[in-house]
Amino acid sequence: YILDGVLHNSTLPQFFLEKIVNADQDSVCDLLSNYQNYEKLLPQHFPSVLIRSVREHSSVTEEHMNFGGQELIIMAKHVISKPFSHDIFVIGGDAKGSHIKQQFIKISEGTKILVDIDLKLKGKMKISNMFGKNQFEEDYAVILDDFAKIVEN
């Protein structure tokens, strides 16, 4: 839409994913909140993760992430409430202001993972999204599938 002569994108990526994995809640939370090992576990998605500070239940990282067909560089604050949730607040970089909430719910089949994603894109990522070239939801679904394969083995 256009407001005050400026083109605004009203379709910034917001989406919700759900996945059931055959693993217990603690294992799922431990894996998905283990940002320290993202680079080792899934280098195709996270080529680099540097830890900047660590507190009891939160940490700040600098991450390079392959997402939406591009490399995204972000500063993220990870807030973990084991074994229930892992929140990722993007506090700097290409997606500053974004929020990813991962919830882990114990069910009879294992664990249900609920992921609520609200992306705020900057620069080239925003331009890619405006022209319909984004594949953010598909890319995050692949990342979630790759985590599920690890935790189920």
CSV table of C-alpha atoms in Angstrom, one decimal:
chain,number,residue,atom,x,y,z
A,1,TYR,CA,0.0,0.0,0.0
A,2,ILE,CA,1.1,3.6,-0.4
A,3,LEU,CA,0.9,6.0,2.6
A,4,ASP,CA,2.2,9.6,2.3
A,5,GLY,CA,3.8,8.8,-1.0
A,6,VAL,CA,5.8,5.9,0.4
A,7,LEU,CA,5.4,2.3,-0.6
A,8,HIS,CA,4.8,0.1,2.4
A,9,ASN,CA,4.7,-3.7,2.3
A,10,SER,CA,1.7,-4.9,4.3
A,11,THR,CA,2.6,-8.6,3.7
A,12,LEU,CA,5.6,-8.9,5.8
A,13,PRO,CA,6.0,-12.6,6.7
A,14,GLN,CA,4.0,-13.7,9.6
A,15,PHE,CA,3.3,-17.4,9.8
A,16,PHE,CA,2.6,-20.3,12.2
A,17,LEU,CA,4.1,-23.8,12.0
A,18,GLU,CA,3.2,-27.0,13.9
A,19,LYS,CA,5.0,-30.3,14.0
A,20,ILE,CA,4.7,-33.4,16.1
A,21,VAL,CA,7.9,-35.2,16.9
A,22,ASN,CA,8.4,-38.7,18.4
A,23,ALA,CA,10.6,-37.4,21.3
A,24,ASP,CA,10.1,-36.2,24.8
A,25,GLN,CA,9.4,-32.6,25.7
A,26,ASP,CA,12.8,-32.1,27.5
A,27,SER,CA,14.8,-33.5,24.5
A,28,VAL,CA,12.9,-31.3,22.0
A,29,CYS,CA,13.4,-28.1,24.1
A,30,ASP,CA,17.0,-28.9,24.7
A,31,LEU,CA,17.8,-29.3,21.0
A,32,LEU,CA,15.8,-26.4,19.7
A,33,SER,CA,17.1,-24.0,22.4
A,34,ASN,CA,20.7,-25.2,21.9
A,35,TYR,CA,21.7,-22.2,19.8
A,36,GLN,CA,25.4,-22.9,20.8
A,37,ASN,CA,25.4,-25.9,18.6
A,38,TYR,CA,23.2,-24.7,15.6
A,39,GLU,CA,26.4,-24.2,13.6
A,40,LYS,CA,27.5,-27.8,14.2
A,41,LEU,CA,24.1,-29.4,14.0
A,42,LEU,CA,22.7,-27.5,10.9
A,43,PRO,CA,25.6,-25.7,9.2
A,44,GLN,CA,23.5,-25.5,6.0
A,45,HIS,CA,21.1,-23.2,7.8
A,46,PHE,CA,23.4,-21.6,10.4
A,47,PRO,CA,26.9,-21.1,8.9
A,48,SER,CA,28.0,-19.1,11.9
A,49,VAL,CA,26.7,-18.5,15.5
A,50,LEU,CA,28.8,-16.4,17.9
A,51,ILE,CA,27.7,-16.1,21.5
A,52,ARG,CA,28.0,-12.5,22.8
A,53,SER,CA,26.6,-12.9,26.4
A,54,VAL,CA,25.0,-15.5,28.6
A,55,ARG,CA,22.7,-15.0,31.6
A,56,GLU,CA,20.8,-17.6,33.5
A,57,HIS,CA,17.8,-18.0,31.1
A,58,SER,CA,18.8,-15.7,28.3
A,59,SER,CA,21.7,-15.1,25.9
A,60,VAL,CA,22.6,-12.8,23.0
A,61,THR,CA,24.1,-14.2,19.8
A,62,GLU,CA,25.3,-13.0,16.5
A,63,GLU,CA,24.0,-15.4,13.8
A,64,HIS,CA,24.4,-15.9,10.1
A,65,MET,CA,21.3,-17.7,8.9
A,66,ASN,CA,20.4,-19.0,5.4
A,67,PHE,CA,16.8,-18.0,5.1
A,68,GLY,CA,14.5,-16.8,2.3
A,69,GLY,CA,17.1,-17.7,-0.3
A,70,GLN,CA,19.6,-15.2,1.3
A,71,GLU,CA,22.0,-15.0,4.1
A,72,LEU,CA,20.5,-13.1,7.0
A,73,ILE,CA,22.8,-11.6,9.6
A,74,ILE,CA,21.2,-10.9,13.0
A,75,MET,CA,21.8,-10.2,16.7
A,76,ALA,CA,19.3,-12.3,18.6
A,77,LYS,CA,18.3,-12.6,22.3
A,78,HIS,CA,17.3,-16.2,23.2
A,79,VAL,CA,15.0,-16.5,26.2
A,80,ILE,CA,14.5,-20.1,27.3
A,81,SER,CA,11.8,-21.4,29.7
A,82,LYS,CA,12.6,-25.1,29.9
A,83,PRO,CA,11.0,-27.4,28.9
A,84,PHE,CA,8.1,-25.2,27.6
A,85,SER,CA,9.4,-22.5,25.3
A,86,HIS,CA,12.2,-20.8,23.5
A,87,ASP,CA,11.8,-17.2,22.3
A,88,ILE,CA,14.1,-15.5,19.8
A,89,PHE,CA,14.0,-11.7,19.7
A,90,VAL,CA,16.0,-10.2,16.9
A,91,ILE,CA,17.6,-7.1,18.4
A,92,GLY,CA,19.8,-6.1,15.5
A,93,GLY,CA,20.7,-6.8,11.9
A,94,ASP,CA,18.7,-7.7,8.8
A,95,ALA,CA,15.5,-8.7,10.7
A,96,LYS,CA,15.6,-6.3,13.7
A,97,GLY,CA,12.3,-6.4,15.5
A,98,SER,CA,11.4,-10.0,14.5
A,99,HIS,CA,10.2,-12.5,17.0
A,100,ILE,CA,10.1,-16.3,16.8
A,101,LYS,CA,8.3,-18.1,19.6
A,102,GLN,CA,8.8,-21.9,19.9
A,103,GLN,CA,6.5,-23.8,22.3
A,104,PHE,CA,6.9,-27.4,23.2
A,105,ILE,CA,3.8,-29.3,24.3
A,106,LYS,CA,3.9,-32.8,25.8
A,107,ILE,CA,1.4,-35.1,24.0
A,108,SER,CA,0.9,-38.9,23.9
A,109,GLU,CA,2.7,-39.2,20.6
A,110,GLY,CA,5.7,-37.3,21.9
A,111,THR,CA,5.9,-33.5,21.6
A,112,LYS,CA,4.0,-30.9,19.6
A,113,ILE,CA,6.2,-28.0,18.5
A,114,LEU,CA,4.3,-24.8,17.8
A,115,VAL,CA,6.3,-22.0,16.1
A,116,ASP,CA,4.9,-18.5,15.7
A,117,ILE,CA,7.0,-16.3,13.5
A,118,ASP,CA,6.7,-12.5,13.0
A,119,LEU,CA,9.5,-11.3,10.6
A,120,LYS,CA,10.4,-7.6,10.2
A,121,LEU,CA,12.7,-7.4,7.2
A,122,LYS,CA,15.3,-4.8,6.3
A,123,GLY,CA,17.3,-4.0,3.1
A,124,LYS,CA,17.6,-6.6,0.4
A,125,MET,CA,15.4,-9.1,2.4
A,126,LYS,CA,12.5,-6.6,2.4
A,127,ILE,CA,12.9,-6.0,-1.3
A,128,SER,CA,12.9,-9.8,-2.1
A,129,ASN,CA,9.7,-10.1,-0.1
A,130,MET,CA,8.0,-7.2,-1.9
A,131,PHE,CA,8.5,-8.9,-5.2
A,132,GLY,CA,7.1,-12.2,-4.1
A,133,LYS,CA,10.5,-14.0,-4.1
A,134,ASN,CA,10.3,-15.0,-0.5
A,135,GLN,CA,10.2,-18.6,0.7
A,136,PHE,CA,10.5,-17.9,4.4
A,137,GLU,CA,7.7,-20.2,5.6
A,138,GLU,CA,9.0,-23.1,3.4
A,139,ASP,CA,12.6,-22.4,4.6
A,140,TYR,CA,11.7,-22.4,8.3
A,141,ALA,CA,9.6,-25.6,7.8
A,142,VAL,CA,12.8,-27.3,6.4
A,143,ILE,CA,14.8,-26.1,9.4
A,144,LEU,CA,12.1,-27.5,11.7
A,145,ASP,CA,12.1,-30.8,9.8
A,146,ASP,CA,15.9,-31.0,10.1
A,147,PHE,CA,15.8,-30.4,13.9
A,148,ALA,CA,13.0,-33.1,14.1
A,149,LYS,CA,15.2,-35.6,12.3
A,150,ILE,CA,18.0,-35.0,14.8
A,151,VAL,CA,15.8,-35.2,17.9
A,152,GLU,CA,14.0,-38.4,16.7
A,153,ASN,CA,17.3,-40.3,16.2
